[in-house]
mmCIF file with all atom_site columns, C-alpha atoms in Angstrom:
data_model
loop_
_atom_site.group_PDB
_atom_site.id
_atom_site.type_symbol
_atom_site.label_atom_id
_atom_site.label_alt_id
_atom_site.label_comp_id
_atom_site.label_asym_id
_atom_site.label_entity_id
_atom_site.label_seq_id
_atom_site.pdbx_PDB_ins_code
_atom_site.Cartn_x
_atom_site.Cartn_y
_atom_site.Cartn_z
_atom_site.occupancy
_atom_site.B_iso_or_equiv
_atom_site.pdbx_formal_charge
_atom_site.auth_seq_id
_atom_site.auth_comp_id
_atom_site.auth_asym_id
_atom_site.auth_atom_id
_atom_site.pdbx_PDB_model_num
ATOM 1   C CA . GLY T 1 1   ? 39.938 -25.028 -37.952 1.00 0.00 ? 18  GLY T CA 1
ATOM 2   C CA . ASP T 1 2   ? 41.506 -24.922 -34.549 1.00 0.00 ? 19  ASP T CA 1
ATOM 3   C CA . SER T 1 3   ? 41.551 -28.959 -33.009 1.00 0.00 ? 20  SER T CA 1
ATOM 4   C CA . GLY T 1 4   ? 43.807 -30.489 -35.027 1.00 0.00 ? 21  GLY T CA 1
ATOM 5   C CA . THR T 1 5   ? 47.415 -30.985 -33.595 1.00 0.00 ? 22  THR T CA 1
ATOM 6   C CA . GLU T 1 6   ? 49.630 -28.073 -34.973 1.00 0.00 ? 23  GLU T CA 1
ATOM 7   C CA . ASP T 1 7   ? 46.676 -25.462 -33.069 1.00 0.00 ? 24  ASP T CA 1
ATOM 8   C CA . ILE T 1 8   ? 46.299 -27.639 -30.151 1.00 0.00 ? 25  ILE T CA 1
ATOM 9   C CA . VAL T 1 9   ? 50.090 -28.672 -29.557 1.00 0.00 ? 26  VAL T CA 1
ATOM 10  C CA . GLN T 1 10  ? 50.108 -23.961 -30.129 1.00 0.00 ? 27  GLN T CA 1
ATOM 11  C CA . ARG T 1 11  ? 47.640 -23.044 -27.670 1.00 0.00 ? 28  ARG T CA 1
ATOM 12  C CA . ILE T 1 12  ? 49.257 -25.819 -24.661 1.00 0.00 ? 29  ILE T CA 1
ATOM 13  C CA . LEU T 1 13  ? 52.765 -23.893 -24.869 1.00 0.00 ? 30  LEU T CA 1
ATOM 14  C CA . ASN T 1 14  ? 50.837 -20.376 -24.494 1.00 0.00 ? 31  ASN T CA 1
ATOM 15  C CA . THR T 1 15  ? 48.785 -21.448 -21.988 1.00 0.00 ? 32  THR T CA 1
ATOM 16  C CA . THR T 1 16  ? 52.123 -22.952 -20.324 1.00 0.00 ? 33  THR T CA 1
ATOM 17  C CA . SER T 1 17  ? 53.963 -19.432 -20.796 1.00 0.00 ? 34  SER T CA 1
ATOM 18  C CA . GLU T 1 18  ? 51.050 -17.845 -19.049 1.00 0.00 ? 35  GLU T CA 1
ATOM 19  C CA . ALA T 1 19  ? 51.083 -19.964 -16.314 1.00 0.00 ? 36  ALA T CA 1
ATOM 20  C CA . VAL T 1 20  ? 54.785 -19.126 -15.802 1.00 0.00 ? 37  VAL T CA 1
ATOM 21  C CA . ASN T 1 21  ? 54.104 -15.871 -15.826 1.00 0.00 ? 38  ASN T CA 1
ATOM 22  C CA . ARG T 1 22  ? 51.562 -15.975 -13.239 1.00 0.00 ? 39  ARG T CA 1
ATOM 23  C CA . LEU T 1 23  ? 53.916 -17.853 -11.155 1.00 0.00 ? 40  LEU T CA 1
ATOM 24  C CA . LYS T 1 24  ? 56.564 -14.581 -11.786 1.00 0.00 ? 41  LYS T CA 1
ATOM 25  C CA . ASP T 1 25  ? 53.308 -12.284 -10.778 1.00 0.00 ? 42  ASP T CA 1
ATOM 26  C CA . LEU T 1 26  ? 52.543 -14.967 -7.481  1.00 0.00 ? 43  LEU T CA 1
ATOM 27  C CA . ARG T 1 27  ? 56.603 -14.309 -6.388  1.00 0.00 ? 44  ARG T CA 1
ATOM 28  C CA . LYS T 1 28  ? 56.215 -10.742 -6.540  1.00 0.00 ? 45  LYS T CA 1
ATOM 29  C CA . ILE T 1 29  ? 53.572 -9.739  -4.933  1.00 0.00 ? 46  ILE T CA 1
ATOM 30  C CA . GLY T 1 30  ? 55.251 -12.631 -1.911  1.00 0.00 ? 47  GLY T CA 1
ATOM 31  C CA . ARG T 1 31  ? 53.969 -15.893 -2.492  1.00 0.00 ? 48  ARG T CA 1
ATOM 32  C CA . SER T 1 32  ? 57.042 -18.086 -1.845  1.00 0.00 ? 49  SER T CA 1
ATOM 33  C CA . ILE T 1 33  ? 56.132 -20.733 -3.849  1.00 0.00 ? 50  ILE T CA 1
ATOM 34  C CA . GLY T 1 34  ? 58.735 -23.470 -4.086  1.00 0.00 ? 51  GLY T CA 1
ATOM 35  C CA . THR T 1 35  ? 57.271 -26.526 -4.692  1.00 0.00 ? 52  THR T CA 1
ATOM 36  C CA . ILE T 1 36  ? 55.084 -27.052 -8.260  1.00 0.00 ? 53  ILE T CA 1
ATOM 37  C CA . VAL T 1 37  ? 52.543 -29.391 -8.687  1.00 0.00 ? 54  VAL T CA 1
ATOM 38  C CA . LEU T 1 38  ? 52.382 -30.012 -12.517 1.00 0.00 ? 55  LEU T CA 1
ATOM 39  C CA . ALA T 1 39  ? 49.490 -32.398 -12.726 1.00 0.00 ? 56  ALA T CA 1
ATOM 40  C CA . LEU T 1 40  ? 48.474 -34.767 -15.486 1.00 0.00 ? 57  LEU T CA 1
ATOM 41  C CA . PRO T 1 41  ? 44.831 -35.851 -14.788 1.00 0.00 ? 58  PRO T CA 1
ATOM 42  C CA . GLY T 1 42  ? 44.079 -38.167 -18.243 1.00 0.00 ? 59  GLY T CA 1
ATOM 43  C CA . ASP T 1 43  ? 43.381 -37.845 -22.086 1.00 0.00 ? 60  ASP T CA 1
ATOM 44  C CA . HIS T 1 44  ? 46.204 -36.645 -23.096 1.00 0.00 ? 61  HIS T CA 1
ATOM 45  C CA . VAL T 1 45  ? 46.015 -38.467 -26.199 1.00 0.00 ? 62  VAL T CA 1
ATOM 46  C CA . GLU T 1 46  ? 42.805 -39.328 -28.068 1.00 0.00 ? 63  GLU T CA 1
ATOM 47  C CA . GLY T 1 47  ? 43.620 -43.169 -28.263 1.00 0.00 ? 64  GLY T CA 1
ATOM 48  C CA . ASN T 1 48  ? 42.252 -46.012 -30.446 1.00 0.00 ? 65  ASN T CA 1
ATOM 49  C CA . VAL T 1 49  ? 40.109 -47.308 -27.963 1.00 0.00 ? 66  VAL T CA 1
ATOM 50  C CA . SER T 1 50  ? 37.200 -44.751 -26.919 1.00 0.00 ? 67  SER T CA 1
ATOM 51  C CA . GLN T 1 51  ? 34.058 -45.138 -29.309 1.00 0.00 ? 68  GLN T CA 1
ATOM 52  C CA . HIS T 1 52  ? 35.345 -48.029 -30.710 1.00 0.00 ? 69  HIS T CA 1
ATOM 53  C CA . GLY T 1 53  ? 37.772 -46.367 -32.827 1.00 0.00 ? 70  GLY T CA 1
ATOM 54  C CA . ARG T 1 54  ? 35.807 -44.280 -34.786 1.00 0.00 ? 71  ARG T CA 1
ATOM 55  C CA . LEU T 1 55  ? 37.105 -40.916 -33.801 1.00 0.00 ? 72  LEU T CA 1
ATOM 56  C CA . GLN T 1 56  ? 40.448 -41.789 -35.302 1.00 0.00 ? 73  GLN T CA 1
ATOM 57  C CA . GLY T 1 57  ? 38.100 -40.825 -38.227 1.00 0.00 ? 74  GLY T CA 1
ATOM 58  C CA . GLN T 1 58  ? 38.225 -37.284 -37.312 1.00 0.00 ? 75  GLN T CA 1
ATOM 59  C CA . ALA T 1 59  ? 40.684 -33.931 -37.725 1.00 0.00 ? 76  ALA T CA 1
ATOM 60  C CA . ALA T 1 60  ? 41.236 -33.995 -34.068 1.00 0.00 ? 77  ALA T CA 1
ATOM 61  C CA . SER T 1 61  ? 42.720 -37.290 -34.805 1.00 0.00 ? 78  SER T CA 1
ATOM 62  C CA . ASP T 1 62  ? 44.906 -36.226 -37.543 1.00 0.00 ? 79  ASP T CA 1
ATOM 63  C CA . LEU T 1 63  ? 47.648 -38.253 -35.914 1.00 0.00 ? 80  LEU T CA 1
ATOM 64  C CA . GLY T 1 64  ? 48.068 -42.038 -35.187 1.00 0.00 ? 81  GLY T CA 1
ATOM 65  C CA . ILE T 1 65  ? 48.780 -43.489 -31.660 1.00 0.00 ? 82  ILE T CA 1
ATOM 66  C CA . THR T 1 66  ? 51.986 -43.858 -31.356 1.00 0.00 ? 83  THR T CA 1
ATOM 67  C CA . GLU T 1 67  ? 52.505 -39.910 -33.532 1.00 0.00 ? 84  GLU T CA 1
ATOM 68  C CA . GLN T 1 68  ? 50.205 -39.037 -30.417 1.00 0.00 ? 85  GLN T CA 1
ATOM 69  C CA . VAL T 1 69  ? 52.138 -40.573 -27.974 1.00 0.00 ? 86  VAL T CA 1
ATOM 70  C CA . ARG T 1 70  ? 55.297 -39.025 -29.083 1.00 0.00 ? 87  ARG T CA 1
ATOM 71  C CA . VAL T 1 71  ? 54.012 -35.204 -29.586 1.00 0.00 ? 88  VAL T CA 1
ATOM 72  C CA . ALA T 1 72  ? 52.189 -36.070 -25.970 1.00 0.00 ? 89  ALA T CA 1
ATOM 73  C CA . ARG T 1 73  ? 55.704 -37.003 -24.578 1.00 0.00 ? 90  ARG T CA 1
ATOM 74  C CA . ARG T 1 74  ? 57.630 -33.856 -26.472 1.00 0.00 ? 91  ARG T CA 1
ATOM 75  C CA . VAL T 1 75  ? 55.232 -31.610 -24.700 1.00 0.00 ? 92  VAL T CA 1
ATOM 76  C CA . LEU T 1 76  ? 55.169 -32.508 -21.152 1.00 0.00 ? 93  LEU T CA 1
ATOM 77  C CA . LEU T 1 77  ? 59.241 -32.328 -21.662 1.00 0.00 ? 94  LEU T CA 1
ATOM 78  C CA . ALA T 1 78  ? 58.233 -28.691 -22.845 1.00 0.00 ? 95  ALA T CA 1
ATOM 79  C CA . GLN T 1 79  ? 56.735 -28.032 -19.777 1.00 0.00 ? 96  GLN T CA 1
ATOM 80  C CA . ILE T 1 80  ? 58.701 -29.774 -17.419 1.00 0.00 ? 97  ILE T CA 1
ATOM 81  C CA . LYS T 1 81  ? 61.466 -27.596 -18.908 1.00 0.00 ? 98  LYS T CA 1
ATOM 82  C CA . ALA T 1 82  ? 59.474 -24.134 -18.493 1.00 0.00 ? 99  ALA T CA 1
ATOM 83  C CA . PHE T 1 83  ? 58.607 -24.860 -14.862 1.00 0.00 ? 100 PHE T CA 1
ATOM 84  C CA . ALA T 1 84  ? 61.947 -26.592 -13.479 1.00 0.00 ? 101 ALA T CA 1
ATOM 85  C CA . PRO T 1 85  ? 64.349 -23.357 -13.686 1.00 0.00 ? 102 PRO T CA 1
ATOM 86  C CA . LEU T 1 86  ? 61.886 -21.633 -10.998 1.00 0.00 ? 103 LEU T CA 1
ATOM 87  C CA . CYS T 1 87  ? 61.420 -24.398 -8.371  1.00 0.00 ? 104 CYS T CA 1
ATOM 88  C CA . GLU T 1 88  ? 62.821 -26.170 -5.634  1.00 0.00 ? 105 GLU T CA 1
ATOM 89  C CA . GLU T 1 89  ? 60.945 -28.992 -6.560  1.00 0.00 ? 106 GLU T CA 1
ATOM 90  C CA . LEU T 1 90  ? 58.756 -29.895 -9.663  1.00 0.00 ? 107 LEU T CA 1
ATOM 91  C CA . ILE T 1 91  ? 56.153 -33.068 -8.901  1.00 0.00 ? 108 ILE T CA 1
ATOM 92  C CA . VAL T 1 92  ? 54.359 -34.528 -11.743 1.00 0.00 ? 109 VAL T CA 1
ATOM 93  C CA . PRO T 1 93  ? 51.419 -36.159 -10.484 1.00 0.00 ? 110 PRO T CA 1
ATOM 94  C CA . VAL T 1 94  ? 49.618 -38.667 -13.154 1.00 0.00 ? 111 VAL T CA 1
ATOM 95  C CA . VAL T 1 95  ? 47.307 -40.898 -13.604 1.00 0.00 ? 112 VAL T CA 1
ATOM 96  C CA . ASN T 1 96  ? 45.143 -42.322 -17.005 1.00 0.00 ? 113 ASN T CA 1
ATOM 97  C CA . GLY T 1 97  ? 41.946 -41.259 -18.455 1.00 0.00 ? 114 GLY T CA 1
ATOM 98  C CA . ASN T 1 98  ? 39.808 -43.590 -20.109 1.00 0.00 ? 115 ASN T CA 1
ATOM 99  C CA . HIS T 1 99  ? 41.096 -42.364 -23.150 1.00 0.00 ? 116 HIS T CA 1
ATOM 100 C CA . ASP T 1 100 ? 44.565 -43.424 -21.924 1.00 0.00 ? 117 ASP T CA 1
ATOM 101 C CA . GLU T 1 101 ? 43.893 -47.243 -22.348 1.00 0.00 ? 118 GLU T CA 1
ATOM 102 C CA . SER T 1 102 ? 45.921 -49.020 -24.337 1.00 0.00 ? 119 SER T CA 1
ATOM 103 C CA . THR T 1 103 ? 43.445 -51.694 -25.345 1.00 0.00 ? 120 THR T CA 1
ATOM 104 C CA . ARG T 1 104 ? 39.914 -53.058 -24.374 1.00 0.00 ? 121 ARG T CA 1
ATOM 105 C CA . GLN T 1 105 ? 40.073 -56.552 -25.397 1.00 0.00 ? 122 GLN T CA 1
ATOM 106 C CA . VAL T 1 106 ? 41.135 -57.494 -22.276 1.00 0.00 ? 123 VAL T CA 1
ATOM 107 C CA . THR T 1 107 ? 41.218 -56.175 -18.537 1.00 0.00 ? 124 THR T CA 1
ATOM 108 C CA . ALA T 1 108 ? 44.179 -53.653 -18.477 1.00 0.00 ? 125 ALA T CA 1
ATOM 109 C CA . ASP T 1 109 ? 46.064 -52.760 -15.361 1.00 0.00 ? 126 ASP T CA 1
ATOM 110 C CA . PRO T 1 110 ? 44.302 -49.118 -15.213 1.00 0.00 ? 127 PRO T CA 1
ATOM 111 C CA . SER T 1 111 ? 47.693 -47.655 -13.529 1.00 0.00 ? 128 SER T CA 1
ATOM 112 C CA . ASP T 1 112 ? 49.360 -48.319 -16.841 1.00 0.00 ? 129 ASP T CA 1
ATOM 113 C CA . GLY T 1 113 ? 48.167 -46.534 -20.025 1.00 0.00 ? 130 GLY T CA 1
ATOM 114 C CA . TRP T 1 114 ? 49.324 -44.016 -22.507 1.00 0.00 ? 131 TRP T CA 1
ATOM 115 C CA . ASN T 1 115 ? 50.080 -41.097 -20.136 1.00 0.00 ? 132 ASN T CA 1
ATOM 116 C CA . THR T 1 116 ? 51.926 -43.362 -17.767 1.00 0.00 ? 133 THR T CA 1
ATOM 117 C CA . GLU T 1 117 ? 53.660 -44.484 -20.589 1.00 0.00 ? 134 GLU T CA 1
ATOM 118 C CA . ILE T 1 118 ? 54.097 -40.829 -22.099 1.00 0.00 ? 135 ILE T CA 1
ATOM 119 C CA . ALA T 1 119 ? 55.072 -39.715 -18.092 1.00 0.00 ? 136 ALA T CA 1
ATOM 120 C CA . SER T 1 120 ? 57.566 -42.659 -17.489 1.00 0.00 ? 137 SER T CA 1
ATOM 121 C CA . ALA T 1 121 ? 59.653 -41.935 -20.804 1.00 0.00 ? 138 ALA T CA 1
ATOM 122 C CA . VAL T 1 122 ? 60.047 -38.264 -19.789 1.00 0.00 ? 139 VAL T CA 1
ATOM 123 C CA . GLN T 1 123 ? 60.799 -39.133 -16.380 1.00 0.00 ? 140 GLN T CA 1
ATOM 124 C CA . ASP T 1 124 ? 63.962 -41.388 -17.796 1.00 0.00 ? 141 ASP T CA 1
ATOM 125 C CA . ILE T 1 125 ? 64.624 -38.080 -19.998 1.00 0.00 ? 142 ILE T CA 1
ATOM 126 C CA . CYS T 1 126 ? 65.180 -36.103 -16.566 1.00 0.00 ? 143 CYS T CA 1
ATOM 127 C CA . ALA T 1 127 ? 66.519 -38.942 -14.235 1.00 0.00 ? 144 ALA T CA 1
ATOM 128 C CA . GLU T 1 128 ? 69.718 -38.268 -17.012 1.00 0.00 ? 145 GLU T CA 1
ATOM 129 C CA . VAL T 1 129 ? 69.726 -34.105 -16.850 1.00 0.00 ? 146 VAL T CA 1
ATOM 130 C CA . GLU T 1 130 ? 71.082 -32.643 -13.915 1.00 0.00 ? 147 GLU T CA 1
ATOM 131 C CA . SER T 1 131 ? 69.453 -29.213 -14.196 1.00 0.00 ? 148 SER T CA 1
ATOM 132 C CA . LEU T 1 132 ? 65.895 -32.135 -13.666 1.00 0.00 ? 149 LEU T CA 1
ATOM 133 C CA . SER T 1 133 ? 67.033 -34.076 -11.105 1.00 0.00 ? 150 SER T CA 1
ATOM 134 C CA . HIS T 1 134 ? 64.577 -31.805 -8.654  1.00 0.00 ? 151 HIS T CA 1
ATOM 135 C CA . VAL T 1 135 ? 61.277 -33.512 -11.122 1.00 0.00 ? 152 VAL T CA 1
ATOM 136 C CA . LYS T 1 136 ? 60.101 -36.157 -9.533  1.00 0.00 ? 153 LYS T CA 1
ATOM 137 C CA . PHE T 1 137 ? 57.399 -37.907 -10.480 1.00 0.00 ? 154 PHE T CA 1
ATOM 138 C CA . ARG T 1 138 ? 53.935 -39.947 -9.106  1.00 0.00 ? 155 ARG T CA 1
ATOM 139 C CA . TYR T 1 139 ? 51.836 -42.318 -10.208 1.00 0.00 ? 156 TYR T CA 1
ATOM 140 C CA . PRO T 1 140 ? 48.727 -44.584 -9.156  1.00 0.00 ? 157 PRO T CA 1
ATOM 141 C CA . ALA T 1 141 ? 49.231 -47.796 -7.061  1.00 0.00 ? 158 ALA T CA 1
ATOM 142 C CA . LYS T 1 142 ? 49.165 -51.131 -9.536  1.00 0.00 ? 159 LYS T CA 1
ATOM 143 C CA . GLY T 1 143 ? 45.929 -52.204 -10.257 1.00 0.00 ? 160 GLY T CA 1
ATOM 144 C CA . ASN T 1 144 ? 44.211 -48.794 -9.015  1.00 0.00 ? 161 ASN T CA 1
ATOM 145 C CA . GLN T 1 145 ? 43.418 -45.582 -11.179 1.00 0.00 ? 162 GLN T CA 1
ATOM 146 C CA . ASN T 1 146 ? 43.407 -42.500 -8.941  1.00 0.00 ? 163 ASN T CA 1
ATOM 147 C CA . LEU T 1 147 ? 46.710 -41.626 -7.106  1.00 0.00 ? 164 LEU T CA 1
ATOM 148 C CA . SER T 1 148 ? 46.780 -39.649 -2.929  1.00 0.00 ? 165 SER T CA 1
ATOM 149 C CA . ILE T 1 149 ? 49.886 -37.800 -2.937  1.00 0.00 ? 166 ILE T CA 1
ATOM 150 C CA . ASN T 1 150 ? 51.353 -35.357 0.271   1.00 0.00 ? 167 ASN T CA 1
ATOM 151 C CA . ILE T 1 151 ? 52.569 -31.368 -1.058  1.00 0.00 ? 168 ILE T CA 1
ATOM 152 C CA . ASN T 1 152 ? 54.300 -29.878 1.897   1.00 0.00 ? 169 ASN T CA 1
ATOM 153 C CA . GLY T 1 153 ? 50.923 -31.263 4.036   1.00 0.00 ? 170 GLY T CA 1
ATOM 154 C CA . VAL T 1 154 ? 48.412 -31.368 1.603   1.00 0.00 ? 171 VAL T CA 1
ATOM 155 C CA . MET T 1 155 ? 46.696 -34.176 0.738   1.00 0.00 ? 172 MET T CA 1
ATOM 156 C CA . LEU T 1 156 ? 45.981 -33.283 -2.951  1.00 0.00 ? 173 LEU T CA 1
ATOM 157 C CA . GLY T 1 157 ? 43.394 -36.053 -4.963  1.00 0.00 ? 174 GLY T CA 1
ATOM 158 C CA . LEU T 1 158 ? 44.088 -37.144 -8.517  1.00 0.00 ? 175 LEU T CA 1
ATOM 159 C CA . PHE T 1 159 ? 41.565 -38.869 -10.385 1.00 0.00 ? 176 PHE T CA 1
ATOM 160 C CA . HIS T 1 160 ? 40.385 -38.693 -14.219 1.00 0.00 ? 177 HIS T CA 1
ATOM 161 C CA . GLY T 1 161 ? 36.880 -38.415 -14.248 1.00 0.00 ? 178 GLY T CA 1
ATOM 162 C CA . HIS T 1 162 ? 35.253 -40.657 -16.249 1.00 0.00 ? 179 HIS T CA 1
ATOM 163 C CA . GLN T 1 163 ? 34.892 -42.713 -12.691 1.00 0.00 ? 180 GLN T CA 1
ATOM 164 C CA . MET T 1 164 ? 31.747 -40.692 -11.660 1.00 0.00 ? 181 MET T CA 1
ATOM 165 C CA . GLY T 1 165 ? 29.139 -42.220 -14.727 1.00 0.00 ? 182 GLY T CA 1
ATOM 166 C CA . GLY T 1 166 ? 27.655 -38.580 -14.710 1.00 0.00 ? 183 GLY T CA 1
ATOM 167 C CA . VAL T 1 167 ? 28.963 -35.171 -13.654 1.00 0.00 ? 184 VAL T CA 1
ATOM 168 C CA . ASN T 1 168 ? 27.992 -35.245 -9.760  1.00 0.00 ? 185 ASN T CA 1
ATOM 169 C CA . PRO T 1 169 ? 31.133 -35.068 -8.042  1.00 0.00 ? 186 PRO T CA 1
ATOM 170 C CA . ILE T 1 170 ? 29.509 -35.728 -4.452  1.00 0.00 ? 187 ILE T CA 1
ATOM 171 C CA . LYS T 1 171 ? 28.193 -38.370 -5.021  1.00 0.00 ? 188 LYS T CA 1
ATOM 172 C CA . TYR T 1 172 ? 31.549 -40.204 -5.944  1.00 0.00 ? 189 TYR T CA 1
ATOM 173 C CA . LEU T 1 173 ? 33.774 -38.543 -3.586  1.00 0.00 ? 190 LEU T CA 1
ATOM 174 C CA . GLU T 1 174 ? 31.520 -39.617 -0.583  1.00 0.00 ? 191 GLU T CA 1
ATOM 175 C CA . GLY T 1 175 ? 31.884 -42.766 -1.430  1.00 0.00 ? 192 GLY T CA 1
ATOM 176 C CA . GLN T 1 176 ? 35.235 -42.738 -1.857  1.00 0.00 ? 193 GLN T CA 1
ATOM 177 C CA . SER T 1 177 ? 35.367 -40.882 2.137   1.00 0.00 ? 194 SER T CA 1
ATOM 178 C CA . LEU T 1 178 ? 32.885 -43.412 3.257   1.00 0.00 ? 195 LEU T CA 1
ATOM 179 C CA . GLY T 1 179 ? 34.968 -46.629 2.097   1.00 0.00 ? 196 GLY T CA 1
ATOM 180 C CA . MET T 1 180 ? 38.169 -44.447 3.613   1.00 0.00 ? 197 MET T CA 1
ATOM 181 C CA . THR T 1 181 ? 39.926 -44.682 0.679   1.00 0.00 ? 198 THR T CA 1
ATOM 182 C CA . GLU T 1 182 ? 43.000 -42.945 0.312   1.00 0.00 ? 199 GLU T CA 1
ATOM 183 C CA . LEU T 1 183 ? 41.057 -40.757 -2.389  1.00 0.00 ? 200 LEU T CA 1
ATOM 184 C CA . GLY T 1 184 ? 38.113 -40.285 -0.018  1.00 0.00 ? 201 GLY T CA 1
ATOM 185 C CA . GLN T 1 185 ? 40.549 -38.681 2.701   1.00 0.00 ? 202 GLN T CA 1
ATOM 186 C CA . CYS T 1 186 ? 42.561 -35.882 0.458   1.00 0.00 ? 203 CYS T CA 1
ATOM 187 C CA . ASP T 1 187 ? 41.773 -31.961 1.242   1.00 0.00 ? 204 ASP T CA 1
ATOM 188 C CA . VAL T 1 188 ? 41.728 -30.602 -2.668  1.00 0.00 ? 205 VAL T CA 1
ATOM 189 C CA . TRP T 1 189 ? 40.781 -33.261 -5.874  1.00 0.00 ? 206 TRP T CA 1
ATOM 190 C CA . VAL T 1 190 ? 41.537 -32.168 -9.201  1.00 0.00 ? 207 VAL T CA 1
ATOM 191 C CA . SER T 1 191 ? 39.725 -34.334 -11.704 1.00 0.00 ? 208 SER T CA 1
ATOM 192 C CA . GLY T 1 192 ? 39.460 -33.624 -15.850 1.00 0.00 ? 209 GLY T CA 1
ATOM 193 C CA . HIS T 1 193 ? 36.998 -35.040 -18.609 1.00 0.00 ? 210 HIS T CA 1
ATOM 194 C CA . PHE T 1 194 ? 34.051 -33.402 -18.893 1.00 0.00 ? 211 PHE T CA 1
ATOM 195 C CA . HIS T 1 195 ? 36.290 -30.929 -20.465 1.00 0.00 ? 212 HIS T CA 1
ATOM 196 C CA . HIS T 1 196 ? 35.096 -27.464 -18.584 1.00 0.00 ? 213 HIS T CA 1
ATOM 197 C CA . TYR T 1 197 ? 35.922 -25.565 -15.796 1.00 0.00 ? 214 TYR T CA 1
ATOM 198 C CA . ARG T 1 198 ? 34.017 -26.155 -13.012 1.00 0.00 ? 215 ARG T CA 1
ATOM 199 C CA . ALA T 1 199 ? 34.952 -26.224 -9.360  1.00 0.00 ? 216 ALA T CA 1
ATOM 200 C CA . MET T 1 200 ? 33.635 -26.476 -5.686  1.00 0.00 ? 217 MET T CA 1
ATOM 201 C CA . ASP T 1 201 ? 34.086 -26.542 -2.114  1.00 0.00 ? 218 ASP T CA 1
ATOM 202 C CA . ILE T 1 202 ? 33.196 -29.799 -0.489  1.00 0.00 ? 219 ILE T CA 1
ATOM 203 C CA . GLY T 1 203 ? 32.661 -29.053 3.717   1.00 0.00 ? 220 GLY T CA 1
ATOM 204 C CA . GLN T 1 204 ? 35.884 -28.045 4.122   1.00 0.00 ? 221 GLN T CA 1
ATOM 205 C CA . ARG T 1 205 ? 37.066 -29.702 0.760   1.00 0.00 ? 222 ARG T CA 1
ATOM 206 C CA . PHE T 1 206 ? 37.997 -28.354 -2.560  1.00 0.00 ? 223 PHE T CA 1
ATOM 207 C CA . TRP T 1 207 ? 37.101 -30.303 -5.773  1.00 0.00 ? 224 TRP T CA 1
ATOM 208 C CA . VAL T 1 208 ? 38.351 -28.461 -9.263  1.00 0.00 ? 225 VAL T CA 1
ATOM 209 C CA . GLN T 1 209 ? 37.331 -29.721 -12.875 1.00 0.00 ? 226 GLN T CA 1
ATOM 210 C CA . ALA T 1 210 ? 40.227 -29.041 -15.459 1.00 0.00 ? 227 ALA T CA 1
ATOM 211 C CA . PRO T 1 211 ? 39.362 -27.488 -18.686 1.00 0.00 ? 228 PRO T CA 1
ATOM 212 C CA . THR T 1 212 ? 40.975 -29.306 -21.864 1.00 0.00 ? 229 THR T CA 1
ATOM 213 C CA . LEU T 1 213 ? 42.891 -27.446 -24.112 1.00 0.00 ? 230 LEU T CA 1
ATOM 214 C CA . ASP T 1 214 ? 41.271 -28.942 -27.507 1.00 0.00 ? 231 ASP T CA 1
ATOM 215 C CA . GLY T 1 215 ? 39.039 -27.108 -29.783 1.00 0.00 ? 232 GLY T CA 1
ATOM 216 C CA . GLY T 1 216 ? 36.228 -28.267 -28.654 1.00 0.00 ? 233 GLY T CA 1
ATOM 217 C CA . SER T 1 217 ? 33.288 -31.010 -29.881 1.00 0.00 ? 234 SER T CA 1
ATOM 218 C CA . ASN T 1 218 ? 30.385 -30.255 -33.207 1.00 0.00 ? 235 ASN T CA 1
ATOM 219 C CA . TRP T 1 219 ? 29.316 -33.133 -31.826 1.00 0.00 ? 236 TRP T CA 1
ATOM 220 C CA . TYR T 1 220 ? 28.588 -32.047 -27.998 1.00 0.00 ? 237 TYR T CA 1
ATOM 221 C CA . LYS T 1 221 ? 27.737 -28.485 -29.414 1.00 0.00 ? 238 LYS T CA 1
ATOM 222 C CA . ASP T 1 222 ? 25.012 -29.778 -31.577 1.00 0.00 ? 239 ASP T CA 1
ATOM 223 C CA . ARG T 1 223 ? 23.153 -31.632 -28.838 1.00 0.00 ? 240 ARG T CA 1
ATOM 224 C CA . LYS T 1 224 ? 23.786 -29.281 -25.942 1.00 0.00 ? 241 LYS T CA 1
ATOM 225 C CA . GLY T 1 225 ? 23.890 -26.051 -28.071 1.00 0.00 ? 242 GLY T CA 1
ATOM 226 C CA . LEU T 1 226 ? 26.911 -25.439 -25.404 1.00 0.00 ? 243 LEU T CA 1
ATOM 227 C CA . ASP T 1 227 ? 30.568 -25.348 -25.549 1.00 0.00 ? 244 ASP T CA 1
ATOM 228 C CA . SER T 1 228 ? 33.073 -24.999 -23.549 1.00 0.00 ? 245 SER T CA 1
ATOM 229 C CA . HIS T 1 229 ? 36.550 -22.368 -23.076 1.00 0.00 ? 246 HIS T CA 1
ATOM 230 C CA . PRO T 1 230 ? 39.912 -24.342 -23.630 1.00 0.00 ? 247 PRO T CA 1
ATOM 231 C CA . GLY T 1 231 ? 42.539 -23.356 -20.735 1.00 0.00 ? 248 GLY T CA 1
ATOM 232 C CA . LEU T 1 232 ? 45.000 -24.476 -18.470 1.00 0.00 ? 249 LEU T CA 1
ATOM 233 C CA . LEU T 1 233 ? 44.055 -24.578 -14.814 1.00 0.00 ? 250 LEU T CA 1
ATOM 234 C CA . THR T 1 234 ? 46.520 -23.080 -12.681 1.00 0.00 ? 251 THR T CA 1
ATOM 235 C CA . MET T 1 235 ? 46.270 -22.222 -8.918  1.00 0.00 ? 252 MET T CA 1
#
């Protein structure tokens, strides 16, 4: 199959190499990109809370949660090492997804979860390596699940996407804008959760939904008929 851990990891490494090559191509045509953002919009592990843990019995979860976290940490470090020599600053913004929740037995802090733990461990590694001293990590404030950061004058908003309830980003982001939240004031939004690529201009602003790199879902295909192409979003 193509949905086991080995296949997914290889797909991530392959697409990361393609992204590095795209950056080099952009440099050749005069795009002087000095800052790279490696965004982590959540669900970098299957976890053990979604669907009441039932998905752990499927091939997509051929590893236990500690093994998943270990693999995800090593993959993130490999991606950072691929991009770090090519930029003046590498920024890693991180939010947690619904699969990243460590527990649902109690109400946990949404700013903390498996994805922030993965990134925090890699941050500790980077802090010990001189060649990775320009790698910066950004996390949501305590109690928050969304993140807004300034990237050279452009406000970037990161949210996983499960908060939307459906697939209508305009309604969700309108509420954020009316509430004058930091996320609602961003120029560019990046989310995930729904597994397929989608992009939309919202007035003068831009929202993009990153695809996933898993091998797809037979359950979803049986229900909807459609399937999504795995991929890594670059822009």
